[in-house]
mmCIF file of C-alpha atoms in Angstrom:
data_model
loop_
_atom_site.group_PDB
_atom_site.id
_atom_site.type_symbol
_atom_site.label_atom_id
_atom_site.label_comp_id
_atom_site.label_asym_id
_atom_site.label_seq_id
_atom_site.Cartn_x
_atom_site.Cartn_y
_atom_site.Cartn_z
ATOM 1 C CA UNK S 1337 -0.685 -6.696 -21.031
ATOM 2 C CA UNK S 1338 -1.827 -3.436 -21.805
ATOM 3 C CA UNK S 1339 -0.561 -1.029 -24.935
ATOM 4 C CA UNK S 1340 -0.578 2.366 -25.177
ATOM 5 C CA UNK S 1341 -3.840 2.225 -27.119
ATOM 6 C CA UNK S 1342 -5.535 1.011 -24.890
ATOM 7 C CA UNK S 1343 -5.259 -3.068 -26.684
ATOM 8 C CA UNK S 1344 -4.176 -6.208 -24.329
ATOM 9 C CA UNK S 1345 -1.970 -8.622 -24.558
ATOM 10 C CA UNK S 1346 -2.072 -12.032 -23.113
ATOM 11 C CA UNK S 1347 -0.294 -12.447 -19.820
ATOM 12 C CA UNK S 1348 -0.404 -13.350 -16.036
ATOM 13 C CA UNK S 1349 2.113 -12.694 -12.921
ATOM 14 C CA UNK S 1350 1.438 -13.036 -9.726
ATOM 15 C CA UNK S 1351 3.578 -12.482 -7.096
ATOM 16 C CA UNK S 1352 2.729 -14.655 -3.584
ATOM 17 C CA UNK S 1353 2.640 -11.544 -1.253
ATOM 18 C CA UNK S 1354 1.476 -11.670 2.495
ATOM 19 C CA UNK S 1355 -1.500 -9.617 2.552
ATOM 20 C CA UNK S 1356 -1.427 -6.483 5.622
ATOM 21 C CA UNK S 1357 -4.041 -4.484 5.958
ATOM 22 C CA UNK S 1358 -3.757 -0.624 8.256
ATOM 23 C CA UNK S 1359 -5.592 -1.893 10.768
ATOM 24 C CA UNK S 1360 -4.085 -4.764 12.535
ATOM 25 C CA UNK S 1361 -7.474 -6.527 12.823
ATOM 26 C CA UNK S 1362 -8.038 -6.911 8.816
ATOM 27 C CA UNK S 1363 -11.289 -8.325 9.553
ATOM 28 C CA UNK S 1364 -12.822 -5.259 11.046
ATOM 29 C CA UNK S 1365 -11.393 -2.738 8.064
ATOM 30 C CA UNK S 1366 -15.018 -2.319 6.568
ATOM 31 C CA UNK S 1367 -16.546 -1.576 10.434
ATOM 32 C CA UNK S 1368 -13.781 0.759 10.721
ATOM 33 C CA UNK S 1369 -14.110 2.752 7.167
ATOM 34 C CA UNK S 1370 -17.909 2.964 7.798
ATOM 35 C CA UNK S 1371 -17.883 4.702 11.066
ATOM 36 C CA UNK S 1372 -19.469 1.575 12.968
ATOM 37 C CA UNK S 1373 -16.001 0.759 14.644
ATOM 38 C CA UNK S 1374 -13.536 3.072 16.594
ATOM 39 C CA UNK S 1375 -10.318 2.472 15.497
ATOM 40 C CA UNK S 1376 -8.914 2.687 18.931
ATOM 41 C CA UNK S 1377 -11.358 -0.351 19.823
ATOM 42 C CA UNK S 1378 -9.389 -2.779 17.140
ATOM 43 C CA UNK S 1379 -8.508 -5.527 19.839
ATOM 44 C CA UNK S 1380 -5.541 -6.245 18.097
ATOM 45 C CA UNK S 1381 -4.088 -2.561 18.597
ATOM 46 C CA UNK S 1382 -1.090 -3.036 21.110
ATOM 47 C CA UNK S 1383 0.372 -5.620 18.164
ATOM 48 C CA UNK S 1384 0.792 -2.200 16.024
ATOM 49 C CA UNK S 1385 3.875 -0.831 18.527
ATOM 50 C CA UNK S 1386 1.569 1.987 19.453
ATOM 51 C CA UNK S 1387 1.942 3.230 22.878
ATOM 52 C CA UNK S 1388 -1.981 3.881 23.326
ATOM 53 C CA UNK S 1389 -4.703 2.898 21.926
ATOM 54 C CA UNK S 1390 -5.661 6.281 20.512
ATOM 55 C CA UNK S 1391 -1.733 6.996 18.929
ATOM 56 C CA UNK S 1392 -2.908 3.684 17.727
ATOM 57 C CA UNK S 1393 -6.453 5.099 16.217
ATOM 58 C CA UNK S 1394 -4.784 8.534 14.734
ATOM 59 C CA UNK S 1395 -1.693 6.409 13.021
ATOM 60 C CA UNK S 1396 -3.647 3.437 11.465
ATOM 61 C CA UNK S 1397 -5.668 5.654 9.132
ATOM 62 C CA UNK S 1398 -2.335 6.844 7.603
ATOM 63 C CA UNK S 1399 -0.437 3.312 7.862
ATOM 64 C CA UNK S 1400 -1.478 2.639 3.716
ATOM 65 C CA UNK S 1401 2.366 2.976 2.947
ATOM 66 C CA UNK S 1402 3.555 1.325 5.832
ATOM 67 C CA UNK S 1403 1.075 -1.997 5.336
ATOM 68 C CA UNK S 1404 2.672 -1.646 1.903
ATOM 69 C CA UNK S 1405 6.065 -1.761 3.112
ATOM 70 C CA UNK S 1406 5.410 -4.654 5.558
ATOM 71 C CA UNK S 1407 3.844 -6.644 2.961
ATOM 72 C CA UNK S 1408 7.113 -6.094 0.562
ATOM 73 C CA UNK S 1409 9.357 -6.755 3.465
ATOM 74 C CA UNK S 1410 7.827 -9.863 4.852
ATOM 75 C CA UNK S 1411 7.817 -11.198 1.220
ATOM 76 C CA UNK S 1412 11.600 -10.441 0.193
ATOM 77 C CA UNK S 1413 13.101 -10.677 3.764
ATOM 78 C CA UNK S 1414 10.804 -12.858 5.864
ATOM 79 C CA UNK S 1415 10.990 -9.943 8.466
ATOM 80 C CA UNK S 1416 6.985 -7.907 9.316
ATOM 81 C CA UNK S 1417 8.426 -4.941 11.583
ATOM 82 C CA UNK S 1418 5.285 -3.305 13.525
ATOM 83 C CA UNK S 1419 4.033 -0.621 12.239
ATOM 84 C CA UNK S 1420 4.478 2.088 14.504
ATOM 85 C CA UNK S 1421 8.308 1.022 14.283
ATOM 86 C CA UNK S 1422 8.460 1.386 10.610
ATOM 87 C CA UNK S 1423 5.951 4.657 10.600
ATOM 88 C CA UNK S 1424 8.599 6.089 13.194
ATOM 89 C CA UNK S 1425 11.659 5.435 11.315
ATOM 90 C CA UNK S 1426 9.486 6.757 8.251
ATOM 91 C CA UNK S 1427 9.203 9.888 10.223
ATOM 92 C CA UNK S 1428 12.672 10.508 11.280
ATOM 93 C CA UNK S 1429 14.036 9.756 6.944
ATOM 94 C CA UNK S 1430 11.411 12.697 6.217
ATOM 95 C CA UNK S 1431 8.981 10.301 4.488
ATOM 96 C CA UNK S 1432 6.102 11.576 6.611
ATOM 97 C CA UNK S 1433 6.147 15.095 8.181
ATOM 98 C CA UNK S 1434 3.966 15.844 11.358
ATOM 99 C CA UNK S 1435 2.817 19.384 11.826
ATOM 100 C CA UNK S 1436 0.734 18.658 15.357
ATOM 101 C CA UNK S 1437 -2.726 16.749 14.365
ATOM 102 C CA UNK S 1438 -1.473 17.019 10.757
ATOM 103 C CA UNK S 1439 0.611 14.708 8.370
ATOM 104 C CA UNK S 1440 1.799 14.758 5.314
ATOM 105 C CA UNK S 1441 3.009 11.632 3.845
ATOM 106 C CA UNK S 1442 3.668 9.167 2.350
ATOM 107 C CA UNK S 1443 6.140 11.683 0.874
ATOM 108 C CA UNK S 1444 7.687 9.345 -2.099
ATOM 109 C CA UNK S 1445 11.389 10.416 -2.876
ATOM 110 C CA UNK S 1446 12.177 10.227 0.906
ATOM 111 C CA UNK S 1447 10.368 7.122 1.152
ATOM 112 C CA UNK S 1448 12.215 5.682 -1.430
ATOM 113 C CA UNK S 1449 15.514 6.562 -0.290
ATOM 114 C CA UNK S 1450 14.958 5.280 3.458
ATOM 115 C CA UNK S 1451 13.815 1.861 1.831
ATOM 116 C CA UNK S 1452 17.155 1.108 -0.184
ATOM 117 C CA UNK S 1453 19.354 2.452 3.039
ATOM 118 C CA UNK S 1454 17.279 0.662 5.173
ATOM 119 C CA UNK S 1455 16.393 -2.051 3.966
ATOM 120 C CA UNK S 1456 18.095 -2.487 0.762
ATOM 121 C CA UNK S 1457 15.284 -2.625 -1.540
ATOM 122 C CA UNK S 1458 15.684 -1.336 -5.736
ATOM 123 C CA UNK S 1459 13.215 1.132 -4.736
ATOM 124 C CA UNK S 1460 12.430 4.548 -6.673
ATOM 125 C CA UNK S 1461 9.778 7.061 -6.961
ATOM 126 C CA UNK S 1462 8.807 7.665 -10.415
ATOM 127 C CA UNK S 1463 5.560 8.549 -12.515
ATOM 128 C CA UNK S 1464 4.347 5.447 -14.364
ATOM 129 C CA UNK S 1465 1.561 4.960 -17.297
ATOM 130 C CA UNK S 1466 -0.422 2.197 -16.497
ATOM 131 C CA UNK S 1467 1.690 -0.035 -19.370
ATOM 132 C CA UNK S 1468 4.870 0.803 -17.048
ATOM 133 C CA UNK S 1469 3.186 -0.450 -14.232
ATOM 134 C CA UNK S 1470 2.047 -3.806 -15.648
ATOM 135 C CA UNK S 1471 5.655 -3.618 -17.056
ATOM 136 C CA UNK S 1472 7.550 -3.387 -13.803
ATOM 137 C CA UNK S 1473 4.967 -6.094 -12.001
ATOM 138 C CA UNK S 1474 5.349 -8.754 -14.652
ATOM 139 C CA UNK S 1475 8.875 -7.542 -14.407
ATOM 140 C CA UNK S 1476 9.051 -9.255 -10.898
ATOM 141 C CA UNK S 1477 8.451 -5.760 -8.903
ATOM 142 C CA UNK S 1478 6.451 -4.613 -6.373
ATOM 143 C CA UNK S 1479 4.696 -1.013 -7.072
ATOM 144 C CA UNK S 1480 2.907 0.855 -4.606
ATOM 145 C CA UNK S 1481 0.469 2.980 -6.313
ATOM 146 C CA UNK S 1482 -0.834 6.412 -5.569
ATOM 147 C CA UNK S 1483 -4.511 5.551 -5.907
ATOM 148 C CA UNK S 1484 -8.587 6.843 -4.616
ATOM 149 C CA UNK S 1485 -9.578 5.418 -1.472
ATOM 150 C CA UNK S 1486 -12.660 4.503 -3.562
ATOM 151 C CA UNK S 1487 -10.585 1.192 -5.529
ATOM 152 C CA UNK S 1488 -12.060 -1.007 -3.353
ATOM 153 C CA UNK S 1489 -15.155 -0.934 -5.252
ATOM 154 C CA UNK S 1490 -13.603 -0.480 -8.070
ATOM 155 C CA UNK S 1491 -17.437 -0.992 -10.122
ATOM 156 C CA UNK S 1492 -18.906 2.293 -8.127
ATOM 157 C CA UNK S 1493 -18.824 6.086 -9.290
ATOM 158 C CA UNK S 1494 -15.583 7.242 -10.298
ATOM 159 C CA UNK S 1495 -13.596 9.610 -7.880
ATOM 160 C CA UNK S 1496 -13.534 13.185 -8.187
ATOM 161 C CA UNK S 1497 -10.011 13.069 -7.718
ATOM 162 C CA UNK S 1498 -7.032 10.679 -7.747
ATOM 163 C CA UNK S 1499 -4.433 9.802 -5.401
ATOM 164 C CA UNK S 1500 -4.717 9.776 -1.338
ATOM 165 C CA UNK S 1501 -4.089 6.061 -0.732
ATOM 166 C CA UNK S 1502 -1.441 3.477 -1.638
ATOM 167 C CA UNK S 1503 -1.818 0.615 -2.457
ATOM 168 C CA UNK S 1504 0.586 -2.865 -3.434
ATOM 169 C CA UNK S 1505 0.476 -3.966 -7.416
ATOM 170 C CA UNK S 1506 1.312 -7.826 -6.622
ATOM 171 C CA UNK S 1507 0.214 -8.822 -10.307
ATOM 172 C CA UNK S 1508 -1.180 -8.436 -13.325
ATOM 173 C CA UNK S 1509 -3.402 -10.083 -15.996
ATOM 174 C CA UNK S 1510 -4.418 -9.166 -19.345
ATOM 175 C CA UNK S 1511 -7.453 -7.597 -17.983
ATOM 176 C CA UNK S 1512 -7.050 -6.382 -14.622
ATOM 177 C CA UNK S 1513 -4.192 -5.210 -11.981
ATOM 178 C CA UNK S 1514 -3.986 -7.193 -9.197
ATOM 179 C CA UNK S 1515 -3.355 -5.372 -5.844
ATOM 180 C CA UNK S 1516 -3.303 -5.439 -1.928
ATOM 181 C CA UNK S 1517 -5.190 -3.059 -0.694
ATOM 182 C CA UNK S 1518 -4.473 -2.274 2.776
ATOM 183 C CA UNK S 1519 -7.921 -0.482 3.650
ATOM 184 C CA UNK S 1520 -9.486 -3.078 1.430
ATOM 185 C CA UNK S 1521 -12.938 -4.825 2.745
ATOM 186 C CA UNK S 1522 -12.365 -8.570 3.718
ATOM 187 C CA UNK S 1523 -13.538 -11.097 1.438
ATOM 188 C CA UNK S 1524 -13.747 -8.591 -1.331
ATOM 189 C CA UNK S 1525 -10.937 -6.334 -1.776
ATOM 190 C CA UNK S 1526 -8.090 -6.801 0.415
ATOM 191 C CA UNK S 1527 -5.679 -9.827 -0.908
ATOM 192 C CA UNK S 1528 -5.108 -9.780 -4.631
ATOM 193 C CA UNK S 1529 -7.672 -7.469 -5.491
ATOM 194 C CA UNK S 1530 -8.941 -7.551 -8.872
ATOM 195 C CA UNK S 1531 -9.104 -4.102 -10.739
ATOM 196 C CA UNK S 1532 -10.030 -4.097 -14.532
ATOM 197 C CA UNK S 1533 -7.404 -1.816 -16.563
ATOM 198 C CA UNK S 1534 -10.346 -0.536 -18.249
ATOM 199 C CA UNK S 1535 -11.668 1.413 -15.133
ATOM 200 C CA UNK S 1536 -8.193 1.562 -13.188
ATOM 201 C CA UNK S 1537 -7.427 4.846 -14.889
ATOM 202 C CA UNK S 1538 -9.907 6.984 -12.886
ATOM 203 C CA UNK S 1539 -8.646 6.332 -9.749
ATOM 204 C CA UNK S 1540 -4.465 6.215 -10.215
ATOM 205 C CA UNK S 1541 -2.878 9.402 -9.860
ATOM 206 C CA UNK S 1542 -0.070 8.512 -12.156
ATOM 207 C CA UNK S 1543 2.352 8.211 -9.690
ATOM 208 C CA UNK S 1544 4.059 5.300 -7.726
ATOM 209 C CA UNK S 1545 7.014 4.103 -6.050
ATOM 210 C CA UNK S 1546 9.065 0.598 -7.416
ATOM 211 C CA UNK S 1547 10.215 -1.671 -5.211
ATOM 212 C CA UNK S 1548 12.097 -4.427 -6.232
ATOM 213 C CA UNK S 1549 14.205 -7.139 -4.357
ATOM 214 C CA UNK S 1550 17.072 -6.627 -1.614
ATOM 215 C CA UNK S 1551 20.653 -5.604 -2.990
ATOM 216 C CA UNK S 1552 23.769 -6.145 -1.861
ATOM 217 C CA UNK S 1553 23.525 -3.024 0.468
ATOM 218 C CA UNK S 1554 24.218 -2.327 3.904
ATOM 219 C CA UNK S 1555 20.709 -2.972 5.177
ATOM 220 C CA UNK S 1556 20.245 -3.251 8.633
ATOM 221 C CA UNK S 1557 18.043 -6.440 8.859
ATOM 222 C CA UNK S 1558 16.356 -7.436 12.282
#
């Protein structure tokens, strides 16, 4: 995978994750991103548990963490909760706080702990080199990764900042992470994403929260 020094290592995982995207129409996500789409016109809206079309609009551009989740649960548990249900409970466990037409979220420690009560997941916040995070993949976990917006073209300028989006690491190779992006672009950067360790570094913000498979805790599953 990848050393410390920067050197690979032959090796390939991948793990055979559903693919969400934000949006519940994944084939409009690049219409949506560029302006050319209102959110609130995704036709596919009502299937997000949103009482309106435009709670629907003002959630789905901060539903990254949530698409994550509902990828992770669908794989382990067979279960895809909307996502207004999951942003909700999210809410009430202090993993997003709403101050009016603000949000801050995905907040990771409280995130964390509402997925193993929840849902019983190994999950844990924690700050991760990119070596950990191959480690943990190949390691047969899930990470969601505190990335730029800007991974989906992962080949243009590099971000003036990291952070600001998650997204799902669902493998690795010797030469790239392997992701879900949930604002990805369809048909290039949405399912099992391919982003080259060598230029991954400029958008990760270091930061990340494990997931790995249900326990034997007191989930609630529906």
């Amino acid at each position: 995978m990848v050393d410390q020094d920067g050197a690979v290592r032959p090796a390939r995982v991948v793990h055979e994750v559903p693919y969400r995207a934000q949006w519940e129409s994944a084939e409009l996500v690049r219409d949506i991103v560029d302006g050319r789409l209102d959110a609130a016109r995704d036709p596919r809206w009502g299937q997000s548990g949103a009482a309106t079309a435009e709670e629907y609009a003002w959630w789905s551009w901060r539903l990254c963490g949530v698409a994550c989740l509902r990828m992770a649960l669908e794989h382990w548990w067979g279960v895809t909760p909307a996502a207004m249900v999951l942003a909700a409970e999210c809410l009430a466990a202090g993993a997003y706080v709403r101050d009016g037409e603000s949000l801050r979220g995905l907040v990771h420690v409280p995130f964390a702990d509402y997925a193993r009560r929840r849902w019983g997941l190994a999950a844990r916040a924690a700050e991760l080199t990119p070596v950990e995070v191959a480690a943990e993949v190949t390691g047969g976990r899930l990470v969601m990764l505190s990335v730029h917006p800007s991974i989906r073209e992962p080949d243009g300028p590099e971000p003036i900042r990291r952070g600001g989006h998650l997204v799902l690491a669902v493998g690795a190779t010797h030469s790239a992470l392997l992701i879900h992006n949930p604002s990805g672009f369809p048909g290039e950067s949405q399912a099992f994403a391919r982003v080259p360790w060598r230029s991954f570094g400029q958008f990760y913000a270091g930061r990340g929260i494990v997931l790995g498979p249900p326990g034997a805790g007191d989930a609630q599953v529906w």
